[in-house]
Short mmCIF file of C-alpha atoms in Angstrom, two decimals:
data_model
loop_
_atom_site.label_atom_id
_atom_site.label_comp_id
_atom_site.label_asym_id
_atom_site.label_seq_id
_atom_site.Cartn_x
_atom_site.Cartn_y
_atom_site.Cartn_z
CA UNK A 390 -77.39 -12.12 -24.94
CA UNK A 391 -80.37 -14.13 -24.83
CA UNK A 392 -78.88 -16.90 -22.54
CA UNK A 393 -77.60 -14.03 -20.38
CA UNK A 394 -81.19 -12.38 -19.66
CA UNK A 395 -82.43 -16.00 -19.13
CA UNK A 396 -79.77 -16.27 -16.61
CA UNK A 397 -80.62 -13.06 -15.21
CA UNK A 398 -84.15 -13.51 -14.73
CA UNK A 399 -83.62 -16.71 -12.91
CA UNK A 400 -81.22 -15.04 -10.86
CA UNK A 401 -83.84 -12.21 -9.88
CA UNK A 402 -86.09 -15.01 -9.13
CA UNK A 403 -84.47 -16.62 -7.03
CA UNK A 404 -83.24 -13.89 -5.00
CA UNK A 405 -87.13 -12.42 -4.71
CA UNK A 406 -88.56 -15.58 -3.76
CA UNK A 407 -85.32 -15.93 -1.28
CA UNK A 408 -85.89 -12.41 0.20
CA UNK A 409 -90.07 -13.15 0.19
CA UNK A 410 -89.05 -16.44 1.95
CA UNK A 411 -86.80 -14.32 4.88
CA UNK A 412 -89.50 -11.98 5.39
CA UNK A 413 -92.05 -14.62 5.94
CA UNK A 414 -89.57 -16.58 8.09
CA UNK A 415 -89.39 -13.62 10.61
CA UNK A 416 -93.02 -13.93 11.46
CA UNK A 417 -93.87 -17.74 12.15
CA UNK A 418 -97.58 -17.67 11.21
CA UNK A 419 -96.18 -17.82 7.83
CA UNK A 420 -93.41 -20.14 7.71
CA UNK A 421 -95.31 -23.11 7.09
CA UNK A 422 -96.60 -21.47 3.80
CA UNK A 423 -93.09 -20.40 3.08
CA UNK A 424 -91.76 -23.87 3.41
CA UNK A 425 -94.67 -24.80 0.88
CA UNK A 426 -93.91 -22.13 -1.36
CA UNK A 427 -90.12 -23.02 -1.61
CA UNK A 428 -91.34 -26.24 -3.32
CA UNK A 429 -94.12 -24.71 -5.68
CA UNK A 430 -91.85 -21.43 -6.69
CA UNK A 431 -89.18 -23.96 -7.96
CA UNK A 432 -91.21 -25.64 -10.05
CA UNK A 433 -92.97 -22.37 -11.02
CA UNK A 434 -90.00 -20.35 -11.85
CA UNK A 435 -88.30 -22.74 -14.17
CA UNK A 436 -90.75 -23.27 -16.71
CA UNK A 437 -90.85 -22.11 -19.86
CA UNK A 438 -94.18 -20.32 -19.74
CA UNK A 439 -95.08 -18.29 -17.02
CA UNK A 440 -98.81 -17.22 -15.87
CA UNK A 441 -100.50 -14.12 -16.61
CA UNK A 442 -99.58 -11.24 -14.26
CA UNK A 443 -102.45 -9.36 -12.51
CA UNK A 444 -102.89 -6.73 -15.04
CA UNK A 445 -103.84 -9.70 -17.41
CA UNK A 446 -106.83 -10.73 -14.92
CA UNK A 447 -110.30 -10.59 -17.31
CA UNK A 448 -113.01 -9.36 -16.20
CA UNK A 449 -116.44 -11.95 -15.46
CA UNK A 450 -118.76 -8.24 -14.43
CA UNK A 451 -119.65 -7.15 -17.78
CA UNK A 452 -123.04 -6.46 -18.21
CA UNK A 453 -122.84 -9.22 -21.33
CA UNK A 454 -121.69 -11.50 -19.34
CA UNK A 455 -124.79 -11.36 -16.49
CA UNK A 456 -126.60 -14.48 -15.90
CA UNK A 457 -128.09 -15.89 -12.12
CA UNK A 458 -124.48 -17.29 -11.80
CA UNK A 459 -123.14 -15.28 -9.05
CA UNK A 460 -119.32 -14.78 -8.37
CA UNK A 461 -117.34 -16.89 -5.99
CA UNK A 462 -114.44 -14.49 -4.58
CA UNK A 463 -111.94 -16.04 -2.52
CA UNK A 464 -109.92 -13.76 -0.07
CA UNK A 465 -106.46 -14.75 1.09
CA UNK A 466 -105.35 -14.81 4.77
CA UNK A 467 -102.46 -13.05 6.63
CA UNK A 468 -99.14 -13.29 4.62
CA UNK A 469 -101.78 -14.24 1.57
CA UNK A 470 -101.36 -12.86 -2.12
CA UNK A 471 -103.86 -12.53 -4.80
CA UNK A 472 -104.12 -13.86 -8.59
CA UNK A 473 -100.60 -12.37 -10.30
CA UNK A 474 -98.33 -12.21 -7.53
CA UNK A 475 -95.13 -14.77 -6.82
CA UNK A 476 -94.95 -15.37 -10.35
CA UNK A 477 -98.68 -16.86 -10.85
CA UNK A 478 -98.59 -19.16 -7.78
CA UNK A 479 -102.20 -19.91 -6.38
CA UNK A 480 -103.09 -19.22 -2.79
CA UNK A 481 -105.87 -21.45 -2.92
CA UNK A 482 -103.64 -23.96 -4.57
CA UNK A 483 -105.34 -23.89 -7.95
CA UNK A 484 -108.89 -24.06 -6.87
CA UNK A 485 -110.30 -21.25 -8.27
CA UNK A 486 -109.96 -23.42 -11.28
CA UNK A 487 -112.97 -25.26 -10.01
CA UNK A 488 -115.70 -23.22 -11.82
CA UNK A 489 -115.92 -20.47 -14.12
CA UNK A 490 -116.58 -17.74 -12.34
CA UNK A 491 -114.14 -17.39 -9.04
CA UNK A 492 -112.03 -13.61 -8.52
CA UNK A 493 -109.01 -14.32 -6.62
CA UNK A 494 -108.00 -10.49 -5.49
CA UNK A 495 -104.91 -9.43 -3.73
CA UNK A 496 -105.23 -7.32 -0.73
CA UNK A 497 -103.04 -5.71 1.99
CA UNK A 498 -101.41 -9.42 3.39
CA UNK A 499 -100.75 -7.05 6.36
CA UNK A 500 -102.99 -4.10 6.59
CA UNK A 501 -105.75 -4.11 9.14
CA UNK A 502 -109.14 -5.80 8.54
CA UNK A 503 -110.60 -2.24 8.06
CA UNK A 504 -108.43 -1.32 5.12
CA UNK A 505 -108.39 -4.81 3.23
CA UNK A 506 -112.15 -4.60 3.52
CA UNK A 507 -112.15 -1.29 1.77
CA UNK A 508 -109.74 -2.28 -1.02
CA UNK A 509 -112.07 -5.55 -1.50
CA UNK A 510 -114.66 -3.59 -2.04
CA UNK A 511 -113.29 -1.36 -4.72
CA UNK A 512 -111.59 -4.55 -6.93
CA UNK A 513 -114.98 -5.42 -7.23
CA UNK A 514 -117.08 -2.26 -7.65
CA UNK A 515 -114.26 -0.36 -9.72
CA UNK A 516 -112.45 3.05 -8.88
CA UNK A 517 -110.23 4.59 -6.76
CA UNK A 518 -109.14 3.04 -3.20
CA UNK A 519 -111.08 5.33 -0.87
CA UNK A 520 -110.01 4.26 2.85
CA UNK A 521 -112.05 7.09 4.33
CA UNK A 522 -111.09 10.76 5.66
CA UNK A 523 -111.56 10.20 9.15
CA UNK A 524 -109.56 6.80 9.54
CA UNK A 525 -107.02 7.93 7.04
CA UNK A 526 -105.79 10.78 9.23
CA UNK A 527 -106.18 8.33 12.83
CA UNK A 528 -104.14 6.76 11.21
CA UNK A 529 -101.57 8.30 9.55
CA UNK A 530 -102.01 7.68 5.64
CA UNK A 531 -103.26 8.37 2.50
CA UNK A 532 -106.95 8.76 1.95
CA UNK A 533 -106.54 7.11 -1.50
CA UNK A 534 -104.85 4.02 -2.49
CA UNK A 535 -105.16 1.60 -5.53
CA UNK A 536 -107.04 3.11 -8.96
CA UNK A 537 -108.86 0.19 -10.78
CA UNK A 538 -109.87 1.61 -13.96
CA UNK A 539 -112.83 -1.21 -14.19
CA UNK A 540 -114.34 -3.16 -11.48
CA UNK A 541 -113.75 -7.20 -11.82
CA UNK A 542 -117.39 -7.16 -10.63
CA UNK A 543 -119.30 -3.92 -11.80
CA UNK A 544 -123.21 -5.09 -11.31
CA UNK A 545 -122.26 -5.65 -8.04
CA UNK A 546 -125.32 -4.76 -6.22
CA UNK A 547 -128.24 -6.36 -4.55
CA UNK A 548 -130.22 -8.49 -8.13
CA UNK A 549 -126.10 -9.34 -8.48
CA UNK A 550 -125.03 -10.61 -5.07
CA UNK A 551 -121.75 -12.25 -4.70
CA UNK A 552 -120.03 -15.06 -2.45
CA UNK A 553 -117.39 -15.15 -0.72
CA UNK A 554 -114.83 -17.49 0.71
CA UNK A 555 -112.04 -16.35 3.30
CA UNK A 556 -109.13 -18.16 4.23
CA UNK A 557 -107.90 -17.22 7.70
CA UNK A 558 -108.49 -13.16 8.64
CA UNK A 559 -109.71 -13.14 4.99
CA UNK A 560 -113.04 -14.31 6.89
CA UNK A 561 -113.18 -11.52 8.73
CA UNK A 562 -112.10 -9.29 5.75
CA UNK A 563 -115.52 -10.65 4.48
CA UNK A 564 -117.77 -9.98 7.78
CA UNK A 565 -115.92 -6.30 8.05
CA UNK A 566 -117.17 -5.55 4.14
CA UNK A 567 -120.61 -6.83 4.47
CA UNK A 568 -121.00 -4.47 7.27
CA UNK A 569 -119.85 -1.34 5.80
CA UNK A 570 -122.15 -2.30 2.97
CA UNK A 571 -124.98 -1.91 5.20
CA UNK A 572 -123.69 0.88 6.76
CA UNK A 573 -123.55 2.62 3.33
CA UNK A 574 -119.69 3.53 4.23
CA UNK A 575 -118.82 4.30 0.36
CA UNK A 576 -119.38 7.65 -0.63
CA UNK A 577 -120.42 7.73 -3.75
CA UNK A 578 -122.54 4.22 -3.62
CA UNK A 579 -125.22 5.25 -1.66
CA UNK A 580 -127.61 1.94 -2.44
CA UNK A 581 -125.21 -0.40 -0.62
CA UNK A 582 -126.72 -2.72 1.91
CA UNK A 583 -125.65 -6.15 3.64
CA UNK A 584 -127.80 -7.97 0.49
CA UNK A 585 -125.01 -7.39 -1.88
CA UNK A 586 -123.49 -10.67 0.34
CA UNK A 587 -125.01 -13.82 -0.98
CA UNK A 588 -123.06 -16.31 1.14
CA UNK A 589 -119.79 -16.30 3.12
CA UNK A 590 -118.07 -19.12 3.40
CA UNK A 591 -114.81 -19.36 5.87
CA UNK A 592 -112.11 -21.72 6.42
CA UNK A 593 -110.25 -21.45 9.24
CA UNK A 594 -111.34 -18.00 9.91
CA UNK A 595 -110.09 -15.34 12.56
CA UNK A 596 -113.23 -14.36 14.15
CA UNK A 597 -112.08 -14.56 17.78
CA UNK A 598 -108.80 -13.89 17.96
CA UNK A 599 -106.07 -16.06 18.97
CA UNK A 600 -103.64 -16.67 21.53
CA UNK A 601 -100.32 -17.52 18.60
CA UNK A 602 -100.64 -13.48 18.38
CA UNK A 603 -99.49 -13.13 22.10
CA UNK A 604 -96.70 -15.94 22.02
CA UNK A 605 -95.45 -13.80 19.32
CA UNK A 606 -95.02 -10.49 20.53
CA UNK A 607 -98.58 -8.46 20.90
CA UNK A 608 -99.03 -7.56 24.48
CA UNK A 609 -101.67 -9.32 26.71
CA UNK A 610 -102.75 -6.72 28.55
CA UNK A 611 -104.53 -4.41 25.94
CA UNK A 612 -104.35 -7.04 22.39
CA UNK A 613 -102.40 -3.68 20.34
CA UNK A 614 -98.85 -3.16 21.03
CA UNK A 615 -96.03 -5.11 21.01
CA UNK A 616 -93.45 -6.39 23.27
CA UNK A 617 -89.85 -4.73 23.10
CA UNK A 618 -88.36 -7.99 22.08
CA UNK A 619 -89.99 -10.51 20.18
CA UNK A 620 -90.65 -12.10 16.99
CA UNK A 621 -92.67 -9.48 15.91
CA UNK A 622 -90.48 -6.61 15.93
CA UNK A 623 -87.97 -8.28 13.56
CA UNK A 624 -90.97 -8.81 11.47
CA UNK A 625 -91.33 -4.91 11.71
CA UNK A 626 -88.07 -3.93 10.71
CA UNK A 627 -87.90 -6.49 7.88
CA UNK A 628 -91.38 -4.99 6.46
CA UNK A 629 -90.10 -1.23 7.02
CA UNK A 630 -86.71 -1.90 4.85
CA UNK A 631 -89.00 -4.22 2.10
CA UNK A 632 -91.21 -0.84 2.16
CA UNK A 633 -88.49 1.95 2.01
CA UNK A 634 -86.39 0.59 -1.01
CA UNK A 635 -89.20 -0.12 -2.35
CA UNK A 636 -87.64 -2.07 -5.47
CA UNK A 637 -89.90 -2.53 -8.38
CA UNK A 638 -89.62 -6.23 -9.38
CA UNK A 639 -89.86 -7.07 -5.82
CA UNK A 640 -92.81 -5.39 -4.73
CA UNK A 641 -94.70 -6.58 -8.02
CA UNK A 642 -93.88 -9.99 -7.24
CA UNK A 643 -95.10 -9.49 -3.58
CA UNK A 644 -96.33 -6.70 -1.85
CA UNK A 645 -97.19 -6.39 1.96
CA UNK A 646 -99.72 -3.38 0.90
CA UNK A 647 -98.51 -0.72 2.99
CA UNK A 648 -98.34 1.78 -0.12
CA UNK A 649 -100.75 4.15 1.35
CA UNK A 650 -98.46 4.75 4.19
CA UNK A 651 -95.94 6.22 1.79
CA UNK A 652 -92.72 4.44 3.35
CA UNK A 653 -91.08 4.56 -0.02
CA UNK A 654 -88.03 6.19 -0.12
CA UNK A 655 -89.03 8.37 -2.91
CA UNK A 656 -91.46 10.07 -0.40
CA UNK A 657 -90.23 9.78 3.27
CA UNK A 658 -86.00 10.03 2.61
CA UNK A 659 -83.96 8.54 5.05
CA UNK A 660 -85.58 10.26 8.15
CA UNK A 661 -88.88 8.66 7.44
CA UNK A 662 -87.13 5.36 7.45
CA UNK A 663 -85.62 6.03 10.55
CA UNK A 664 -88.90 7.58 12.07
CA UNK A 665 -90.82 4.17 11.54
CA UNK A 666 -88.14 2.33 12.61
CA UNK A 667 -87.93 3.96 16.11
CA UNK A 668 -91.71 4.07 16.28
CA UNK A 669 -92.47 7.54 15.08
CA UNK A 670 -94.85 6.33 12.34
CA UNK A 671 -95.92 3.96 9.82
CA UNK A 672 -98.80 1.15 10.35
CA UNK A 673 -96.96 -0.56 13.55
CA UNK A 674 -96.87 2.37 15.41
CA UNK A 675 -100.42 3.65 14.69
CA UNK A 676 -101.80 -0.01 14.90
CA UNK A 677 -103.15 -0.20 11.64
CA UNK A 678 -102.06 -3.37 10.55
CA UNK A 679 -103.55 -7.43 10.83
CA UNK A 680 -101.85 -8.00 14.26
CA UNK A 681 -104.02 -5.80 16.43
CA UNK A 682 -106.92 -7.40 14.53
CA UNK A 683 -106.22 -10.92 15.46
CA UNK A 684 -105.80 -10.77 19.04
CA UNK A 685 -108.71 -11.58 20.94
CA UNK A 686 -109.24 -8.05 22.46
CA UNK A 687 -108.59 -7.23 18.74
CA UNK A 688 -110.99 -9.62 17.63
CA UNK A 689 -113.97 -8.37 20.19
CA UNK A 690 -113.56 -4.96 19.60
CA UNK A 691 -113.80 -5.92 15.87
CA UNK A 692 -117.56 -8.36 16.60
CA UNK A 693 -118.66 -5.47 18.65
CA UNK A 694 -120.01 -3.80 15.40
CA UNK A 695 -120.18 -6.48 13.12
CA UNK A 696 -123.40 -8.30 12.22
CA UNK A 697 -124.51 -11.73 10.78
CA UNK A 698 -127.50 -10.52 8.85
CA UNK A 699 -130.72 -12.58 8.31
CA UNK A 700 -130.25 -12.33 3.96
CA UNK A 701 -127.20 -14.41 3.87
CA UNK A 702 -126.42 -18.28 4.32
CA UNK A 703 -123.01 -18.22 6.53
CA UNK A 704 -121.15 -21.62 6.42
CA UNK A 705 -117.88 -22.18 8.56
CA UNK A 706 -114.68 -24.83 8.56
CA UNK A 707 -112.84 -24.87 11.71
CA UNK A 708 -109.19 -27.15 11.95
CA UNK A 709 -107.43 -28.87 14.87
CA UNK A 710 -104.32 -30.29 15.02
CA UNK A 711 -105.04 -31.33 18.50
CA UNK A 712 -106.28 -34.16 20.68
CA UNK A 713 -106.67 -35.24 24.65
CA UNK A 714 -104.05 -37.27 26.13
CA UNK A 715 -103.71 -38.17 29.80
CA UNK A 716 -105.58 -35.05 30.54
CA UNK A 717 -103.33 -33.20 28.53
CA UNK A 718 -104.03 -31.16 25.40
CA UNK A 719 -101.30 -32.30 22.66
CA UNK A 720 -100.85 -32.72 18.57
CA UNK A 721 -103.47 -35.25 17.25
CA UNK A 722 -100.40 -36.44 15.06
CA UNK A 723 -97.06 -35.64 13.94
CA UNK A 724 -97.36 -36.36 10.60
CA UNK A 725 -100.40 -34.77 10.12
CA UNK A 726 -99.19 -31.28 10.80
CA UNK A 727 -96.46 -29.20 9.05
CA UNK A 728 -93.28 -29.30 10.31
CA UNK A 729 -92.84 -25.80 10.69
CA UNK A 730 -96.18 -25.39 12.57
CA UNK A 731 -96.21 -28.73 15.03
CA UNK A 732 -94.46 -26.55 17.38
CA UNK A 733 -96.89 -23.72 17.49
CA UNK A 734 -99.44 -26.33 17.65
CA UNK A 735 -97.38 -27.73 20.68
CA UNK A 736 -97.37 -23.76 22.23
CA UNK A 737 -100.60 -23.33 21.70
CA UNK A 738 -101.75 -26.47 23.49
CA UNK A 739 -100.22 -25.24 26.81
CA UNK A 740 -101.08 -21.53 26.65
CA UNK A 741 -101.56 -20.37 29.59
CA UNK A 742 -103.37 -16.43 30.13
CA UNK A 743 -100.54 -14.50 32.93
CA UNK A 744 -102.16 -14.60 36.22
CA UNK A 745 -101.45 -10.65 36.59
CA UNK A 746 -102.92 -9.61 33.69
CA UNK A 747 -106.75 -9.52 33.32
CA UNK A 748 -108.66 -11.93 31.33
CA UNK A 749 -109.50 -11.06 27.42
CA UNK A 750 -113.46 -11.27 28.32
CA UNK A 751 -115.44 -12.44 31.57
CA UNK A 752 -115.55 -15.96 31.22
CA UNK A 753 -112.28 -16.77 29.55
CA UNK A 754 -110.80 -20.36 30.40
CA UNK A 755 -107.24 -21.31 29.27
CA UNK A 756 -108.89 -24.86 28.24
CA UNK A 757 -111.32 -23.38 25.71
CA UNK A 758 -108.32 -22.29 23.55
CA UNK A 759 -106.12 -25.28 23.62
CA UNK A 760 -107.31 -27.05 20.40
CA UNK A 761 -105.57 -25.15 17.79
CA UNK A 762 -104.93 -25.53 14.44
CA UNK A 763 -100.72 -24.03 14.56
CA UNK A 764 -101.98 -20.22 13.81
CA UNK A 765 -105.67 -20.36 15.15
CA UNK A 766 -107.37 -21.52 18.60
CA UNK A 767 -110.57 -24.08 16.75
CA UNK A 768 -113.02 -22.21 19.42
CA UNK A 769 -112.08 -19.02 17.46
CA UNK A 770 -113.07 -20.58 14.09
CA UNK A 771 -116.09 -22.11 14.32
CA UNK A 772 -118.46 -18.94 14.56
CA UNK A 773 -118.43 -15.16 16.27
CA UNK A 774 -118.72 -15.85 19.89
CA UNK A 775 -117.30 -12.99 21.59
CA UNK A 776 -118.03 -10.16 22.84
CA UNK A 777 -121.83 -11.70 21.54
CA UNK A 778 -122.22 -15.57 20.94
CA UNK A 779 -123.71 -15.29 16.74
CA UNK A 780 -126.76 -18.11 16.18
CA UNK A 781 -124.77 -21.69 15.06
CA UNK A 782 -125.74 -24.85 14.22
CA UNK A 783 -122.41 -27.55 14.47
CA UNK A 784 -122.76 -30.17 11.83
CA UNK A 785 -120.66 -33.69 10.84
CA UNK A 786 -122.43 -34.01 7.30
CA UNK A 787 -123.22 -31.46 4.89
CA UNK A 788 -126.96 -32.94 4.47
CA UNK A 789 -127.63 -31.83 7.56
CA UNK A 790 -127.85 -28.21 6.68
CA UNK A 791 -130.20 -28.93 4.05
CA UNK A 792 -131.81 -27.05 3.37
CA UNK A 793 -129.98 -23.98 4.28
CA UNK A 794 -131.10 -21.61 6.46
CA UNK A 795 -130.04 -18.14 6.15
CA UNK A 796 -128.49 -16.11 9.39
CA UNK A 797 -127.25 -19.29 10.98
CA UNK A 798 -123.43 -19.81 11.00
CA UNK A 799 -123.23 -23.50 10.39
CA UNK A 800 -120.09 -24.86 11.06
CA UNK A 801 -118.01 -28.48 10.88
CA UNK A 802 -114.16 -29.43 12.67
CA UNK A 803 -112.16 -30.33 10.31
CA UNK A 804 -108.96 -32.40 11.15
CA UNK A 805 -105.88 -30.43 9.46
CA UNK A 806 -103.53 -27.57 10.48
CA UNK A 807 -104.02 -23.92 9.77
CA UNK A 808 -102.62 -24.18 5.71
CA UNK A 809 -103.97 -27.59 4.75
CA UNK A 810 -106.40 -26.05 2.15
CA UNK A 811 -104.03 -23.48 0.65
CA UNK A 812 -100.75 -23.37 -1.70
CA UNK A 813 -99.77 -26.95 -1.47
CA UNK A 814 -102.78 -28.92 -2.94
CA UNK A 815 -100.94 -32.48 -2.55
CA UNK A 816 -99.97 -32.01 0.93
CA UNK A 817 -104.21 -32.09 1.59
CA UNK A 818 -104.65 -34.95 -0.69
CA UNK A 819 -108.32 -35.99 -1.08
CA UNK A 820 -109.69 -33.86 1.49
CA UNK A 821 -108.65 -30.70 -1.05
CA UNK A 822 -111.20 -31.58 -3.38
CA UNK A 823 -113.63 -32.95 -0.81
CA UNK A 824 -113.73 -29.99 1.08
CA UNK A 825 -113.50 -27.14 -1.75
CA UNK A 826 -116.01 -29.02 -4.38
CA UNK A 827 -118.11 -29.31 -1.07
CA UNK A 828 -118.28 -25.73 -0.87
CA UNK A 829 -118.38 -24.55 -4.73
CA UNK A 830 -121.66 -27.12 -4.88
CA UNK A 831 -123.08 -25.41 -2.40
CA UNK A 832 -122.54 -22.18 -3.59
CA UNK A 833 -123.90 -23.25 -6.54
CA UNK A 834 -127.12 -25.16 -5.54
CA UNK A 835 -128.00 -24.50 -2.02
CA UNK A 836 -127.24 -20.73 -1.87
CA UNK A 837 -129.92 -18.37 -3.90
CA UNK A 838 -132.69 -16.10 -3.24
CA UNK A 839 -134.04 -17.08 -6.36
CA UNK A 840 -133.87 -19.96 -8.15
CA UNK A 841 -130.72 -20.14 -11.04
CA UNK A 842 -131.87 -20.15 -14.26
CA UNK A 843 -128.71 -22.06 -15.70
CA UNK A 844 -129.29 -25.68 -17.35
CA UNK A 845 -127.26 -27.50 -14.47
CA UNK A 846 -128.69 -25.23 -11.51
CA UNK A 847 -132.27 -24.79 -12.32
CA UNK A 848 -134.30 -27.81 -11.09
CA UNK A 849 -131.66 -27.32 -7.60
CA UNK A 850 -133.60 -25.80 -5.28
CA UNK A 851 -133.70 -27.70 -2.00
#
């Protein structure tokens, strides 16, 4: 009996991590990560002992446990998953091991900025998932998500400011949150305000948009719908059938976090299925979902009411996979970028805006967006540029930002493709630990409003 269970579990295993591995295959922004997490969920699944699951996560915002050591919260990209989820697998590849204080939530991997931010907010604060009355019924879904019973961080506030890292659209998860905050969008939490951010710190962020979203499917012309045929669409049936059986040991493994749109088969029956599948309803049709977001129409009408604030140090790591050749924009080097991604890299390089089809913003030249990364254009990733360039400062050496000023998005290029700092920490090599102890330090002892009062911290002020 006991050898059969064993054999059963492995079996379910595989087959989740097999189905997991399909669905990101449809949509290629992902497949890169999927080919890295074939290799990691093998050796994860056959071991002996397996993580905690996310309802094991402790808790570091306990009043007894307040000190001037603020939180480091990292927030996954598109595709992404939190602490818990795959069986314990890292997102970050294990480097929210790197000091004693780092949350690791899991959000929507493809909801819209809009509702990630809002679930963000309420794994830290504590409570019930409140995406907001009007946008809830613009959109078509529950008002309510997600109960957590306690916050991870509870003294969230301004004394107890937090930062954050985003991977990917997990940057502008970030940027969407600290606005809301000062908008003092949370009913019930009335003090909010943009203070509450310490630091954000992004790598490889979506703040502009990029052009991999149109090569996929989204249309050019308005940056929110999709083309009849493409990639994308088998993406969206793929999702809709994951949603509507909605099988328990699948979705806890991994969960797209469309819950709120109540595709389950317990609550839409068969004609809801078929309603989202011929475009009735559901997050695709609506547009609530990361797509819209990360087109560069998406991403303007996104910047248009999001801030950089003058309270908070902003730090940002842009890739490229990309270099000039004969007048030609090509990859910097085969090796050096993942096999599933050297040919986005290669698409990406010769993308070309239709000539009958206006231009994203006045100004747009193909040749700005040719360095890429295999999922992001590097002009996208350095800082906010459009539709309003945000104050930036590039920088080679860290030291050259010292000491940091706040409301200045500093920013360094980075040579590596869009996943070279997540799930497969030996594929990065050195520049893992370079890059991520680079920014925990910094965090650490360049990022305060008032001096740390911790042994190691305290005499680190400049």
């Amino acid at each position: 009996m006991f050898r059969f269970s064993i054999a059963a579990l492995q079996l379910i295993e595989l087959f989740t991590s097999s189905l997991v591995h399909l669905l990101f295959g449809l949509y290629i922004f992902s497949s890169a990560v999927a080919g890295d997490l074939s290799l990691a969920l093998n050796d994860l699944f056959f071991k002996s002992n397996v993580e905690p699951s996310i309802r094991d996560e402790q808790f570091i915002g306990s009043p007894a446990a307040d000190n001037d050591l603020p939180p480091i919260v990292l927030v996954h990209g598109i595709f992404g998953f939190g602490k818990g989820r795959l069986g314990g697998l890292s997102y970050f590849a294990g480097a929210e091991k790197k000091d004693e204080k780092v949350l690791v939530p899991d959000l929507g991997s493809l909801t819209s900025i809009y509702d990630r931010a809002r679930e963000l907010f309420y794994y830290l604060k504590g409570g019930q998932v409140d995406y907001g009355e009007e946008h809830s019924k613009a959109y078509g879904h529950s008002q309510f998500g997600r109960t957590y019973e306690q916050g991870h961080y509870p003294i969230w506030d301004e004394d107890h400011p937090i930062h954050f890292v985003g991977h990917s659209a997990g940057a502008q998860v970030i940027r969407a949150l600290q606005q809301m905050l000062a908008d003092k969008a949370f009913r019930g939490h009335e003090n909010t305000s943009e203070s509450w951010v310490l630091s954000v710190t992004s790598l490889s962020g979506a703040f502009n948009g990029t052009t991999r979203a149109y090569l996929d499917g989204m249309q050019q012309d308005d940056g929110k719908s999709m083309k009849s045929v493409c990639l994308l669409q088998l993406l969206r049936i793929g999702v809709i059938l994951y949603d509507w059986f909605d099988i328990p040991f699948l979705k806890y493994y991994y969960s797209f976090g469309f819950d709120h749109f109540n595709m389950s088969w317990k609550k839409s029956g068969i004609w809801g299925l078929i309603d989202c599948l011929v475009g009735n309803s559901g997050p695709f049709t609506s547009g609530d979902w990361i797509l819209p977001d990360l087109t560069i129409q998406g991403a303007m009408r996104l910047n248009s009411r999001l801030n950089t604030f003058p309270s908070t140090y902003y730090f940002s790591y842009a890739t490229k996979r990309t270099k000039k050749f004969m007048g030609f924009t090509v990859p910097s080097n085969i090796q050096g970028v993942h096999p599933l991604l050297f040919i986005r890299v290669l698409q990406m390089s010769q993308w070309k805006h239709p000539p009958d089809v206006p231009p994203p913003f006045k100004g747009y030249r193909d040749e700005d967006w040719w360095d890429n990364d295999g999922a992001l254009n590097t002009i996208s990733m350095t800082h906010p540029r459009i539709p309003v360039e945000h104050p930036s400062r590039f920088v080679v050496e860290d030291s050259e930002c010292q000491p940091l000023q706040t409301g200045i998005w500093y920013y360094k290029i980075v040579e590596g493709d869009h996943i070279l700092f997540i799930v497969n920490r030996e594929r990065a090599g050195v520049q893992f630990d370079v890059i991520y102890d680079s920014i925990f330090e910094r965090c650490r002892k360049h990022a305060f409003r008032k001096v740390p009062t911790m042994p190691d911290h305290a005499n680190s002020g400049n």
